[in-house]
CSV table of C-alpha atoms in Angstrom, one decimal:
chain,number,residue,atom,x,y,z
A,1,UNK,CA,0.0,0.0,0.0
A,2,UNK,CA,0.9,3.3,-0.8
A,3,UNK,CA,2.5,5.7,2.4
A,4,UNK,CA,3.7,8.9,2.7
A,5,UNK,CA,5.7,9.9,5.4
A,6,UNK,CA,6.3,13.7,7.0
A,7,UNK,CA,9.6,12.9,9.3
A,8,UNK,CA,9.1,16.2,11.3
A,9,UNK,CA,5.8,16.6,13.1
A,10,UNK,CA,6.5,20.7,14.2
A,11,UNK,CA,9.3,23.0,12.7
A,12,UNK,CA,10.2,26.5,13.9
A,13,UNK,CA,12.0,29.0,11.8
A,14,UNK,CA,12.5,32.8,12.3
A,15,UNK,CA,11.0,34.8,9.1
A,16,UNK,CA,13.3,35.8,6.5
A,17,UNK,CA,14.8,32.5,6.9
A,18,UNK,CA,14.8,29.5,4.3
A,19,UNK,CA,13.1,26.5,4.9
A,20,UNK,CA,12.4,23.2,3.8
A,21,UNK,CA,10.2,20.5,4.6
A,22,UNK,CA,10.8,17.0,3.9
A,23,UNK,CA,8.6,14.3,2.8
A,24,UNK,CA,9.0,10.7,1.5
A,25,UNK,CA,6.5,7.9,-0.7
A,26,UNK,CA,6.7,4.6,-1.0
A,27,UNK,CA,4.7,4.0,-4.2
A,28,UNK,CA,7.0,2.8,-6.8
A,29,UNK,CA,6.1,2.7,-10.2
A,30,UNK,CA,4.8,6.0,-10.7
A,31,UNK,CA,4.1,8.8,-7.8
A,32,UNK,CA,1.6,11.5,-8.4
A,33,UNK,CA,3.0,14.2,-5.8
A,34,UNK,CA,1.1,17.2,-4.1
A,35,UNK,CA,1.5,19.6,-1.4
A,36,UNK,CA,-1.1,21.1,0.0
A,37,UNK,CA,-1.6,23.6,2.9
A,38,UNK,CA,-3.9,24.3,6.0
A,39,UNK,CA,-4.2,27.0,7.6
A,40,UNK,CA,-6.3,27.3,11.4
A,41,UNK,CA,-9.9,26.2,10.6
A,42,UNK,CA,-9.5,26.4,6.7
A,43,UNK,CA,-9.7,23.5,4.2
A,44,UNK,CA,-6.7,22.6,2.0
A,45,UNK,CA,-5.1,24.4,-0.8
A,46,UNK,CA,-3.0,22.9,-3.1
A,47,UNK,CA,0.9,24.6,-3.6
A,48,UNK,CA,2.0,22.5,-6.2
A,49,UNK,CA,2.2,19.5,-7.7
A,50,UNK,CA,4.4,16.7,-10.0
A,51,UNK,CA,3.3,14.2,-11.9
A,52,UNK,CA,6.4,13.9,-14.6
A,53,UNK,CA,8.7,15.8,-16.5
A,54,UNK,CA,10.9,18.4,-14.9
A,55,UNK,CA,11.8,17.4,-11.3
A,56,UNK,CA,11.6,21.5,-10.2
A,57,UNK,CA,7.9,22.5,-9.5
A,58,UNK,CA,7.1,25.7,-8.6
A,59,UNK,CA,4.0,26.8,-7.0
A,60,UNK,CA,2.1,29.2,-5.6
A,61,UNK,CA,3.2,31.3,-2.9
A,62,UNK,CA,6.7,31.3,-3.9
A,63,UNK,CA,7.2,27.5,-2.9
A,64,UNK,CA,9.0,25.3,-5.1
A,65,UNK,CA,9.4,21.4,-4.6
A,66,UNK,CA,12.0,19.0,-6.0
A,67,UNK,CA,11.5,15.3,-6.8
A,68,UNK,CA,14.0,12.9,-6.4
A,69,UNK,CA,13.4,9.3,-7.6
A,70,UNK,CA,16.4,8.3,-5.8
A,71,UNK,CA,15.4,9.2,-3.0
A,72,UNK,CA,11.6,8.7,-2.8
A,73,UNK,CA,11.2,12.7,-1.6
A,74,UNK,CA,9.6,15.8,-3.0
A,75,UNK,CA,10.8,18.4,-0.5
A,76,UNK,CA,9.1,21.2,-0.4
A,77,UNK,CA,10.9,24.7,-0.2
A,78,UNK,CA,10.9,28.3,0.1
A,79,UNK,CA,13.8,30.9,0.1
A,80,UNK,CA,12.3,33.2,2.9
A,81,UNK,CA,9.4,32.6,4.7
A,82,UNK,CA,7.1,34.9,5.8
A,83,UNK,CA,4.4,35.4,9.2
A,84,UNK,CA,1.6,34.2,7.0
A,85,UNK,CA,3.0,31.1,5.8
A,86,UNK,CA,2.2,29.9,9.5
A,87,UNK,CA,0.3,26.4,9.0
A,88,UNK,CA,0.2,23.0,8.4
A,89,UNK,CA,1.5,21.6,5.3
A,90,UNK,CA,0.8,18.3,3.8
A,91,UNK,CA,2.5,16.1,1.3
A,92,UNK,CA,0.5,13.8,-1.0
A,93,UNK,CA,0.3,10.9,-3.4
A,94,UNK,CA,-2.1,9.6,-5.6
A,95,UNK,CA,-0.1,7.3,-7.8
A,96,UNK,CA,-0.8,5.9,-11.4
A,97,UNK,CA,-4.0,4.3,-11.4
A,98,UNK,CA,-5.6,5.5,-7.9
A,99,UNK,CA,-8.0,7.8,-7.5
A,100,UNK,CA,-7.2,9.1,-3.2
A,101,UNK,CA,-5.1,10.9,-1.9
A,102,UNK,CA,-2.9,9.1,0.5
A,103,UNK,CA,-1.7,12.0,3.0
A,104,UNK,CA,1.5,12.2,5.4
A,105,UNK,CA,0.6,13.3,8.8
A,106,UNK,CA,1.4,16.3,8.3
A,107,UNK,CA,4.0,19.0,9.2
A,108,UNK,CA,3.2,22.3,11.4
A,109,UNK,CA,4.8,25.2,10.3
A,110,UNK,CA,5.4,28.3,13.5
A,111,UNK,CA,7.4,31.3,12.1
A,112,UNK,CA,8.1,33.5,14.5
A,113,UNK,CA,9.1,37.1,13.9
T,1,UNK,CA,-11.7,29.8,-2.1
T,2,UNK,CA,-12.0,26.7,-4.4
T,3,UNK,CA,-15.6,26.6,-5.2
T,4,UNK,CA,-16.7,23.8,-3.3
T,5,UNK,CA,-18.9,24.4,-0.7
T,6,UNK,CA,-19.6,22.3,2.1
T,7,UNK,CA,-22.5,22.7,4.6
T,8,UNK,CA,-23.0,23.0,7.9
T,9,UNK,CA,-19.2,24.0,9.2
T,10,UNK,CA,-20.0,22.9,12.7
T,11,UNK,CA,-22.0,20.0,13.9
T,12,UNK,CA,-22.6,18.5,17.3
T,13,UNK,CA,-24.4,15.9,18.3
T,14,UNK,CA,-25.1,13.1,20.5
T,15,UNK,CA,-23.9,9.8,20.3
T,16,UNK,CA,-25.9,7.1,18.7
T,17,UNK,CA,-27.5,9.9,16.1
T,18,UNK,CA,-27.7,10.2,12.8
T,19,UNK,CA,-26.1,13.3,10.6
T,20,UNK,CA,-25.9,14.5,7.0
T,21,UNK,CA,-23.0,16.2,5.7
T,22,UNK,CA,-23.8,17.9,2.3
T,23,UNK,CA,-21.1,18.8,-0.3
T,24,UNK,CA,-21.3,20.6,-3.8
T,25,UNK,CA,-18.7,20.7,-6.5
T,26,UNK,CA,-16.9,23.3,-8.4
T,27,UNK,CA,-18.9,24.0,-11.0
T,28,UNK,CA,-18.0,21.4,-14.3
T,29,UNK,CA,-16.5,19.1,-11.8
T,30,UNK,CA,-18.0,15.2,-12.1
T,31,UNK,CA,-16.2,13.5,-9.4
T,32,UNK,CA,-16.6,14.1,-5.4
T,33,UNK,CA,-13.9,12.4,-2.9
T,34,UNK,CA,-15.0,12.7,1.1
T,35,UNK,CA,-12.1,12.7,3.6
T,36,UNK,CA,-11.8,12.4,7.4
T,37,UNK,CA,-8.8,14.3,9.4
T,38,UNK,CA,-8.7,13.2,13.0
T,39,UNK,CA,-5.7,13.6,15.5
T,40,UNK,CA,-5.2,10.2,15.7
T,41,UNK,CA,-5.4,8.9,12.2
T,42,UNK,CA,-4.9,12.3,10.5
T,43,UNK,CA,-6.3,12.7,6.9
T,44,UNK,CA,-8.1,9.5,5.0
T,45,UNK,CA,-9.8,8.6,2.3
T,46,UNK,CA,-13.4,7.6,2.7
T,47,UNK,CA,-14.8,7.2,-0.6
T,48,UNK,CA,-15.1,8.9,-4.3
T,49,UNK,CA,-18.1,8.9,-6.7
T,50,UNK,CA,-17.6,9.6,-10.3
T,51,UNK,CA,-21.5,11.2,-12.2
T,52,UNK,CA,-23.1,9.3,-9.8
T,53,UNK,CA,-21.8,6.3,-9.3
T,54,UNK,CA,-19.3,5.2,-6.7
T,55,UNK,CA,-15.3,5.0,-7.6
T,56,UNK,CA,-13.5,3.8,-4.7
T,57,UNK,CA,-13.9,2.8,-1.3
T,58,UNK,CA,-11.1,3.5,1.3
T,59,UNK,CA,-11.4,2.8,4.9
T,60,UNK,CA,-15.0,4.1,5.5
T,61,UNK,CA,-16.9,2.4,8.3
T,62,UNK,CA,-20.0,0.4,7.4
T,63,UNK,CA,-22.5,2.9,9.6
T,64,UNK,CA,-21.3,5.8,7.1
T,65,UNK,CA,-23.0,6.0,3.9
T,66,UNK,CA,-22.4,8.4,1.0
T,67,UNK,CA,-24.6,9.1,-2.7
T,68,UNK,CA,-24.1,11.8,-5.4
T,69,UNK,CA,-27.3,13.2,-6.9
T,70,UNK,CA,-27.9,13.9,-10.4
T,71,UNK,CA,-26.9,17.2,-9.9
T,72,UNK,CA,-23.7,16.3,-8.4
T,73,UNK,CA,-24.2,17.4,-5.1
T,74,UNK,CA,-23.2,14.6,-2.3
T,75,UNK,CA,-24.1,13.6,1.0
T,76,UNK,CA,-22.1,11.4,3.4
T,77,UNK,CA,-24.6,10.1,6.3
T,78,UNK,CA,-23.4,9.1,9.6
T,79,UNK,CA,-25.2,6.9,12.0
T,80,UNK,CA,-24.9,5.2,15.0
T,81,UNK,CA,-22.6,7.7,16.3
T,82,UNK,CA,-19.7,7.2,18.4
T,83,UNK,CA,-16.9,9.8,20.0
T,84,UNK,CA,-14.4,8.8,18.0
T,85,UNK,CA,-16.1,10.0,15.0
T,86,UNK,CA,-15.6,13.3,15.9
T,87,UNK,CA,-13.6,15.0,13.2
T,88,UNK,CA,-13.6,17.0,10.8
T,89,UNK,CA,-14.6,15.8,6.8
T,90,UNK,CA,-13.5,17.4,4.0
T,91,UNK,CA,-15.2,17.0,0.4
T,92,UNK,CA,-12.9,17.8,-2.6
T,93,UNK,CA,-14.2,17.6,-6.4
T,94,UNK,CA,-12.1,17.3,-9.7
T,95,UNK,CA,-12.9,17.1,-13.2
T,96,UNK,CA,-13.0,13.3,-13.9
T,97,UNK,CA,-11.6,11.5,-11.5
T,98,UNK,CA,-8.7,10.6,-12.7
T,99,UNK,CA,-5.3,10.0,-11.2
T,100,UNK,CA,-3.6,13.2,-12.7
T,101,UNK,CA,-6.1,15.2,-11.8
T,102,UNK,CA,-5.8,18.4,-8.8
T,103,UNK,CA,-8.5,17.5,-6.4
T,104,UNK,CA,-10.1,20.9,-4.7
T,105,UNK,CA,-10.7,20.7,-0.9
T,106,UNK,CA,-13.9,22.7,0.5
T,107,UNK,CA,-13.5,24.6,3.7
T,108,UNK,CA,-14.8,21.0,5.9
T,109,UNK,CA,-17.3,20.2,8.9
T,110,UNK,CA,-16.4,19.7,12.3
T,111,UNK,CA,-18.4,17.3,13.3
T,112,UNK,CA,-18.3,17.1,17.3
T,113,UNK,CA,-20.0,13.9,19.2
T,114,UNK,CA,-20.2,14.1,22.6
């Protein structure tokens, strides 16, 4: 079965700074990759996404994510954060073939000033 | 604001009742996915209908039901309610249904059994 797996359950950076947040699959064959975000009582928006071709997405936001096959990650990054990127961010797959979205746990984002 | 509209935000209820979530699409989209965040399992598929019919099933519990109408609307009923149901489900809609396709989340309903 597919999983996707968030290795860092809270992260803290100051803005201004650059961050990254990590995520791993485990569907083989061919990994249709998301990130989404969440922010306090809101639903989910998608940042980006990758389903082939170049391995540098760019999204929304001024986020940019980079897949690496060797690896099994699509990290998601951004330069310099700012106070309102404050949330929860989510990594997903869907995979060749499957309809759901199989989400990591999850990743909360504080950025304090 | 994606265009999917879910309705009501907040629900609580009683255990052992019965609830109706309701869920439109974005406009031109066919196919309607639910999903359930909790703390302890975080965010899971439930189950997806495609023009009407259902798609896929993913770990939804046999006292939860879901349809799409004809005019692509969806409703996922709850019964026999326990506390751990408590959470809050999302609907999100795409085009087709497909696996390439960007699925758009609506804003939820926290559903709150006590």
């Amino acid at each position: 079965a597919q999983s996707v797996t968030q290795p860092d359950i809270h992260i803290t950076v100051s803005e201004g700074a650059s961050l990254e947040l990590r995520c791993n699959y485990s569907y083989g064959a061919t990994p249709y990759l998301f990130w989404y975000v969440q922010s306090p009582g809101q639903g989910l928006q998608l940042l980006l996404k990758y389903f082939s071709g170049d391995t540098l997405v760019q999204g929304i936001k001024g986020f940019e994510a980079e897949f690496k096959r060797s690896q099994s990650s699509f990290n998601l990054r951004k330069p310099s954060v700012h106070w309102s990127d404050a949330a929860e961010y989510f990594c997903a797959d869907s995979g060749a073939g499957s309809y759901q979205l199989t989400f990591g746990k999850g990743t909360k984002l504080s950025v304090i000033p | 604001d994606s265009g999917v509209t879910q309705t009501p935000k907040h629900l609580i209820t009683a255990t052992g009742q019965r609830v109706t979530l309701r869920c439109s699409p974005r406009s031109g989209d066919l196919s309607v996915y639910w999903y359930q965040q909790s703390l302890d399992q975080g965010l899971q598929f439930l189950i997806q209908y495609y023009n009407g019919e259902e798609r896929a099933k993913g770990n939804i519990l046999e006292r939860f039901s879901a349809q799409q109408f004809p005019d692509l609307h969806s409703e996922l009923n709850l019964s026999s309610l326990e506390l751990g149901d408590s959470a809050l489900y999302f609907c999100a809609s795409s085009v087709a249904g497909r696996d390439q396709e960007t699925q758009y989340f609506g804003p939820g309903t926290r559903l709150l059994v006590l």
